[in-house]
XYZ file of C-alpha atoms in Angstrom:
450
model
C 30.826 -10.891 20.863
C 29.429 -9.679 17.664
C 27.617 -7.483 17.550
C 24.416 -6.713 14.396
C 22.764 -4.358 13.310
C 19.028 -3.952 11.752
C 17.778 -0.405 10.143
C 14.400 -0.373 9.167
C 11.457 1.530 7.405
C 8.036 0.357 5.543
C 4.985 1.622 5.049
C 6.835 5.207 3.528
C 3.716 5.530 0.770
C 6.299 7.936 -0.696
C 5.857 9.976 2.431
C 8.851 11.589 1.676
C 8.711 14.316 3.815
C 10.045 11.922 6.623
C 12.704 10.924 4.691
C 15.412 13.459 4.418
C 15.774 12.995 8.407
C 15.575 9.103 7.978
C 18.603 8.603 5.404
C 20.922 10.960 7.008
C 20.605 8.641 10.693
C 20.830 5.818 8.578
C 24.024 7.005 7.003
C 25.567 8.340 10.185
C 24.221 5.287 12.508
C 26.518 2.863 9.471
C 29.107 5.496 9.824
C 29.165 4.761 13.679
C 28.650 0.613 13.361
C 30.546 0.174 10.667
C 34.158 2.017 12.353
C 32.963 0.013 15.199
C 34.278 -3.204 13.527
C 29.325 -4.162 14.231
C 27.581 -5.373 11.442
C 24.850 -3.105 9.764
C 21.516 -3.556 7.461
C 19.301 -1.575 5.933
C 16.082 -3.440 4.899
C 12.613 -2.373 3.902
C 9.437 -3.740 3.986
C 7.512 -2.775 1.560
C 4.605 0.472 0.167
C 7.548 2.312 0.305
C 6.099 4.452 -2.959
C 2.003 4.932 -2.945
C 0.881 7.181 -6.834
C -0.439 9.428 -4.949
C 2.464 11.596 -4.886
C 2.920 13.224 -8.101
C 7.239 11.544 -7.790
C 5.217 8.172 -7.568
C 3.121 8.558 -10.317
C 4.942 10.077 -12.876
C 7.718 7.939 -12.334
C 5.263 4.773 -12.169
C 7.399 4.178 -9.017
C 10.479 4.081 -10.692
C 11.988 7.345 -8.443
C 11.461 5.219 -5.625
C 13.303 2.682 -6.535
C 16.276 4.441 -6.946
C 16.003 6.500 -3.702
C 16.310 3.740 -1.937
C 19.419 2.735 -4.641
C 20.661 6.102 -3.323
C 20.457 5.202 0.542
C 22.695 1.726 -0.173
C 20.270 -0.602 0.823
C 20.540 -4.042 1.176
C 17.262 -5.466 0.526
C 13.612 -4.956 0.022
C 10.416 -6.873 0.564
C 6.889 -5.620 -1.461
C 4.252 -4.231 0.227
C 0.405 -4.777 -1.517
C 1.504 -1.121 -3.341
C 3.926 -2.397 -4.832
C 2.270 -5.482 -5.969
C -1.077 -4.167 -6.874
C -1.191 -0.454 -7.807
C 1.299 -1.101 -10.446
C 0.435 -2.270 -14.241
C 2.702 -5.148 -15.310
C 4.539 -4.113 -16.666
C 6.014 -0.834 -14.135
C 6.286 -3.888 -11.039
C 7.757 -5.979 -13.384
C 10.549 -3.012 -14.257
C 10.565 -1.519 -11.361
C 13.584 -2.891 -9.677
C 15.778 -3.093 -12.742
C 18.483 -0.487 -12.043
C 18.387 -2.128 -7.973
C 21.796 -3.189 -7.207
C 19.991 -4.626 -3.203
C 18.151 -7.398 -3.223
C 14.687 -7.658 -3.736
C 12.945 -10.783 -1.407
C 9.436 -11.735 -2.182
C 9.104 -15.951 -1.644
C 5.966 -15.726 -2.606
C 5.012 -13.625 -5.526
C 5.422 -15.700 -8.812
C 4.183 -14.923 -12.771
C 1.255 -16.847 -13.873
C 2.572 -19.660 -15.624
C 4.202 -19.741 -11.637
C 7.855 -19.187 -12.409
C 9.225 -16.761 -9.893
C 10.765 -13.162 -12.002
C 14.520 -12.771 -12.658
C 14.170 -9.103 -10.343
C 13.290 -11.522 -6.587
C 14.763 -13.792 -4.926
C 12.835 -15.889 -1.792
C 15.684 -15.381 0.400
C 19.382 -14.858 1.123
C 22.305 -15.569 3.365
C 24.390 -12.505 4.184
C 27.504 -13.432 5.826
C 28.947 -11.091 8.232
C 32.592 -10.221 8.233
C 32.970 -11.937 11.512
C 31.200 -15.500 9.647
C 27.680 -14.526 11.390
C 25.333 -15.994 8.339
C 22.105 -14.309 8.418
C 18.609 -16.092 6.156
C 16.343 -13.629 5.279
C 13.101 -14.713 3.966
C 10.599 -11.796 2.157
C 6.415 -12.397 2.316
C 4.275 -10.327 0.809
C 0.714 -9.263 1.752
C -1.726 -12.041 0.456
C -4.149 -10.508 -1.584
C -4.458 -13.120 -4.107
C -7.421 -12.430 -6.204
C -6.372 -9.169 -7.477
C -2.268 -9.982 -8.510
C -4.527 -12.148 -10.596
C -5.958 -10.233 -12.058
C -2.802 -7.752 -12.800
C -1.065 -11.578 -14.149
C 0.831 -12.309 -11.151
C 0.269 -15.213 -9.097
C 0.875 -15.385 -5.282
C 1.342 -18.340 -2.435
C -0.183 -18.680 0.470
C 2.872 -16.874 2.787
C 3.100 -19.314 5.414
C 3.572 -22.344 3.201
C 5.926 -20.193 1.272
C 7.925 -18.981 3.745
C 7.913 -22.405 5.181
C 9.776 -24.116 2.422
C 12.616 -21.304 2.926
C 13.209 -22.488 5.859
C 13.203 -25.775 4.666
C 16.135 -24.832 2.506
C 17.648 -22.360 5.361
C 18.047 -25.677 7.769
C 21.671 -25.845 8.834
C 23.095 -23.032 6.628
C 22.135 -19.322 8.906
C 22.907 -18.739 12.341
C 20.546 -15.548 12.240
C 16.980 -16.281 9.976
C 15.161 -12.640 9.834
C 11.714 -11.787 8.201
C 10.440 -8.662 6.278
C 7.270 -9.408 6.360
C 4.387 -6.977 4.834
C 1.685 -9.353 6.499
C 0.893 -7.485 9.155
C 0.638 -7.983 12.717
C -1.898 -10.355 13.158
C 0.445 -12.989 10.636
C 3.297 -11.911 12.061
C 2.116 -13.010 15.597
C 1.010 -16.036 13.954
C 4.259 -16.893 12.897
C 5.694 -16.309 15.604
C 4.934 -18.251 17.073
C 3.872 -21.202 14.302
C 7.822 -20.730 13.852
C 9.651 -20.402 16.663
C 13.550 -20.885 14.689
C 12.778 -17.301 12.880
C 14.686 -14.472 15.349
C 13.579 -11.573 13.943
C 10.125 -10.078 12.092
C 10.629 -7.086 11.045
C 6.729 -6.209 9.763
C 4.699 -3.806 8.011
C 0.843 -3.935 6.516
C -1.181 -2.561 8.689
C 0.414 0.965 10.141
C 1.303 -1.057 13.968
C 4.330 0.418 15.949
C 6.057 -1.261 18.232
C 7.876 0.817 20.083
C 10.256 -1.867 22.008
C 9.414 -4.710 20.200
C 7.072 -7.347 21.140
C 8.779 -10.833 22.003
C 7.180 -14.512 20.924
C 8.809 -17.439 22.196
C 11.748 -16.698 20.047
C 11.062 -14.320 17.967
C 11.069 -9.984 18.329
C 8.802 -8.388 16.573
C 8.704 -4.732 15.189
C 7.722 -2.579 12.976
C 7.615 1.004 12.595
C 4.457 2.591 11.890
C 3.879 4.721 8.107
C 4.915 7.056 6.556
C 8.088 7.305 8.024
C 6.757 9.236 10.923
C 9.152 6.519 12.753
C 12.325 4.778 12.040
C 13.940 1.343 13.242
C 16.703 -0.564 14.903
C 17.206 -3.414 15.919
C 20.210 -4.653 17.603
C 21.479 -8.523 17.957
C 24.422 -9.064 20.378
C 26.001 -12.945 18.721
C 28.464 -14.859 20.070
C 29.771 -16.670 16.921
C 32.134 -19.588 19.609
C 28.848 -20.708 20.634
C 26.991 -20.011 17.799
C 23.911 -17.851 19.987
C 22.025 -15.412 19.993
C 22.576 -13.578 23.400
C 20.913 -10.309 22.842
C 17.996 -8.852 20.963
C 16.580 -5.556 21.020
C 14.152 -3.208 19.772
C 13.140 0.603 19.135
C 12.696 3.210 16.666
C 13.481 6.484 17.122
C 10.608 10.300 16.601
C 11.776 11.848 12.741
C 10.106 14.521 14.439
C 12.273 14.236 17.451
C 15.892 14.361 14.759
C 17.429 16.466 13.791
C 17.231 18.706 10.474
C 18.604 17.311 7.645
C 20.266 19.210 5.118
C 18.238 20.833 2.433
C 16.111 18.790 3.745
C 12.904 21.464 2.310
C 14.937 21.374 -1.003
C 14.961 17.746 -1.123
C 10.637 17.711 -0.536
C 9.722 20.714 -2.381
C 12.651 19.448 -4.961
C 10.874 15.721 -5.515
C 7.157 17.529 -5.864
C 7.669 19.902 -8.733
C 9.883 17.184 -10.550
C 7.497 14.891 -10.744
C 4.614 17.700 -10.701
C 6.733 18.754 -14.220
C 6.442 15.817 -15.532
C 2.958 15.557 -15.137
C 1.805 19.101 -16.375
C 0.735 17.232 -20.251
C -2.208 18.875 -20.623
C -4.914 15.806 -20.838
C -8.101 18.474 -21.865
C -9.007 21.978 -21.326
C -12.726 23.171 -19.980
C -14.753 25.578 -21.131
C -16.343 26.701 -17.944
C -14.615 25.845 -13.979
C -16.340 22.918 -12.466
C -16.900 22.222 -8.301
C -15.751 19.301 -7.106
C -19.954 18.767 -6.619
C -20.380 18.199 -10.593
C -17.148 16.413 -11.043
C -18.241 13.079 -7.935
C -21.643 13.205 -10.040
C -19.411 12.793 -13.838
C -16.860 10.117 -12.245
C -20.380 8.241 -10.822
C -22.340 8.522 -14.240
C -18.971 7.063 -15.942
C -18.436 4.217 -13.656
C -21.725 3.104 -14.685
C -21.119 3.351 -17.956
C -17.972 1.514 -17.815
C -18.852 -0.989 -15.495
C -21.843 -2.073 -17.449
C -23.738 -1.929 -14.223
C -27.536 -1.486 -13.454
C -25.947 1.411 -10.158
C -23.439 2.706 -9.397
C -22.657 4.212 -6.447
C -19.250 6.423 -4.720
C -18.796 9.103 -2.003
C -18.309 12.302 -2.571
C -15.316 13.050 -0.815
C -13.469 11.058 -3.920
C -13.466 14.274 -5.546
C -10.936 16.364 -3.208
C -11.501 19.904 -4.798
C -12.726 21.659 -8.414
C -11.640 21.855 -11.883
C -11.195 26.012 -12.896
C -12.224 26.634 -16.693
C -8.609 26.503 -18.839
C -5.903 23.186 -18.859
C -6.462 20.600 -16.667
C -2.688 18.366 -17.000
C -2.521 14.426 -15.231
C -1.618 16.460 -12.119
C -5.037 18.390 -12.221
C -6.124 14.732 -11.765
C -3.862 13.658 -9.326
C -4.538 16.470 -7.172
C -8.467 16.354 -7.054
C -8.398 12.406 -7.109
C -5.323 11.321 -5.757
C -6.167 7.578 -4.370
C -4.960 4.283 -6.033
C -8.083 3.198 -5.800
C -9.872 0.866 -8.339
C -13.587 0.563 -9.777
C -15.343 -2.510 -8.808
C -18.216 -4.211 -9.019
C -21.128 -6.412 -6.421
C -23.644 -8.695 -7.156
C -26.293 -7.591 -5.037
C -30.357 -9.076 -4.231
C -32.983 -6.391 -4.699
C -34.008 -6.320 -0.498
C -29.606 -5.528 -0.895
C -29.376 -3.031 -2.960
C -32.527 -1.243 -0.923
C -30.552 -1.487 2.388
C -27.298 -0.043 0.895
C -29.970 3.479 -1.614
C -31.893 3.099 2.032
C -28.157 3.910 4.322
C -26.562 6.138 1.612
C -29.519 8.785 2.727
C -27.548 9.198 5.984
C -26.454 13.061 6.786
C -23.729 11.327 9.037
C -21.752 10.516 6.013
C -20.184 13.850 4.939
C -18.524 14.117 8.203
C -17.172 10.495 8.902
C -12.981 10.085 8.329
C -11.798 7.683 6.170
C -7.822 6.285 6.799
C -6.956 3.905 5.168
C -8.496 1.162 1.969
C -6.811 2.962 -0.756
C -8.502 5.975 0.332
C -6.381 9.247 0.144
C -8.710 12.388 1.561
C -9.780 13.156 4.648
C -13.642 12.960 4.395
C -16.424 10.145 3.035
C -18.902 12.561 1.867
C -22.231 13.079 0.882
C -23.314 9.518 -0.822
C -24.449 9.198 -4.295
C -25.648 7.031 -7.273
C -26.489 6.184 -10.937
C -29.315 4.313 -12.023
C -31.250 4.673 -9.490
C -34.482 6.992 -9.752
C -36.306 7.444 -6.343
C -40.010 7.790 -5.194
C -41.565 8.684 -2.043
C -45.321 8.970 -1.903
C -45.900 10.013 1.900
C -43.588 8.063 4.407
C -43.237 5.714 1.601
C -39.782 4.749 -0.522
C -39.538 3.117 -3.716
C -37.344 3.016 -5.980
C -36.896 2.117 -9.723
C -34.020 0.753 -11.088
C -33.566 0.454 -14.898
C -36.662 1.967 -15.428
C -38.598 -1.108 -13.179
C -39.984 -0.827 -10.125
C -37.279 -2.479 -7.311
C -37.443 -6.385 -7.116
C -35.752 -7.791 -3.818
C -35.187 -10.564 -5.344
C -33.717 -9.879 -8.905
C -29.705 -9.739 -8.628
C -28.589 -6.050 -10.186
C -24.934 -5.221 -10.421
C -23.637 -2.635 -8.746
C -20.689 -0.965 -9.520
C -18.401 0.879 -6.543
C -14.903 2.404 -5.452
C -13.170 -1.141 -4.161
C -12.794 -0.098 -1.096
C -16.228 -0.241 0.351
C -15.616 -4.215 -0.254
C -12.610 -3.670 2.470
C -14.370 -1.261 5.233
C -17.107 -2.636 6.393
C -19.172 0.557 5.207
C -22.593 -1.205 4.360
C -22.646 -4.650 5.262
C -24.872 -6.100 2.686
C -21.135 -5.328 0.077
C -19.432 -6.144 2.581
C -20.738 -9.792 3.024
C -20.817 -9.978 -0.942
C -19.484 -13.064 -2.861
C -20.000 -12.401 -5.939
C -16.836 -9.331 -7.033
C -15.199 -8.164 -9.609
C -12.443 -5.803 -9.427
C -11.508 -4.013 -12.677
C -7.498 -3.622 -13.036
C -4.976 -1.322 -12.850
C -7.230 1.537 -13.652
C -7.915 3.615 -11.590
C -10.545 6.610 -11.119
C -8.950 8.849 -11.552
C -7.748 7.219 -15.515
C -12.211 7.479 -15.624
C -12.709 10.576 -14.504
C -10.489 11.706 -17.371
C -12.210 9.937 -20.142
C -15.510 11.008 -19.075
C -14.359 14.483 -18.796
C -12.801 14.073 -22.739
C -16.213 12.947 -24.016
C -17.895 16.028 -22.149
């Protein structure tokens, strides 16, 4: 009987505060298993990087790729943070110095060619000759990828093609899936030949895994709060998997890693130093509410829209008088959020403008969707004139009375299209995303002009 161990991480999002304990655990376990003659593999399932951290922003993710190299990971797949928050060239050169495998079966250049830095699958062979086929898949945000110059194929279509190529060539099949729990469950139902599905993207935790038909699903949450471990018992004589088990380790319960505080601080300071270049100088301090208004006005012009709407919670802090660096802009606007426009009828826009008045927005907690703050904040707009007569509120757009049937271009943070904050925006069918510029890039230009 052969024991095979797989350790996995996912959705770290540059939360390096947990990375030292994870890597120390992996190093020790790898040595234990190797000494016992067992096979060991380390896989990351994507979204290791997040441009909200100064070290990642300063290195455009190459620092994250280097950390995986240092820890001798065997393979990674990419998540949407690698795929659509990095500019084209940054992703295309992200793994220039990696010796581990980057496995993504459904990513291509716009011309249909596969990038030479990634492969659709890899067969790993243990010392006892067991063949482990590994396939990688990333989330199907095809519209956003296309805007950056990439092309995605449908994940399950790519998976079916790779499984056909691996048929008869492997003893165990593992999928690195940055698709989310719903797709992983469906994958297990449709493709029972898969033995292990290592999940990500939806930040779910499967403490002891989840068995669906023949497939064992596993996932380790987010931010490095957990690290995953799969143990497979395989009989080379009968070529059968006798047992497979999944577990996760709570990093809060792991022993302190050597010099972990210094390690975490050094990554942060290294990024801060690299982003210390002055962008502009302010002759007076700017409170965050004023900065939000400035950004809202800048987005209106930048997107050439009729109206712009955003939430004040996008701006996390004030700016002091004097020098403002790239680090300062990252600190007050860390979100990997892009501007976007949607087409709304006047009736739909009025519905949004009315809903914006709710005081509950200011204290609404928000997680995910690219948002890296805590509270939504007050909703603000530009390009709208409000008139109140008694109990009746009316609106003017570009000086003209809002017409219920007129189509208006509304500029917003893209998070409004991913989350159901405003039903009319969420349901809108005409949307245009602007990549790779983040809100802080537009803010920087607006501050320079100011």
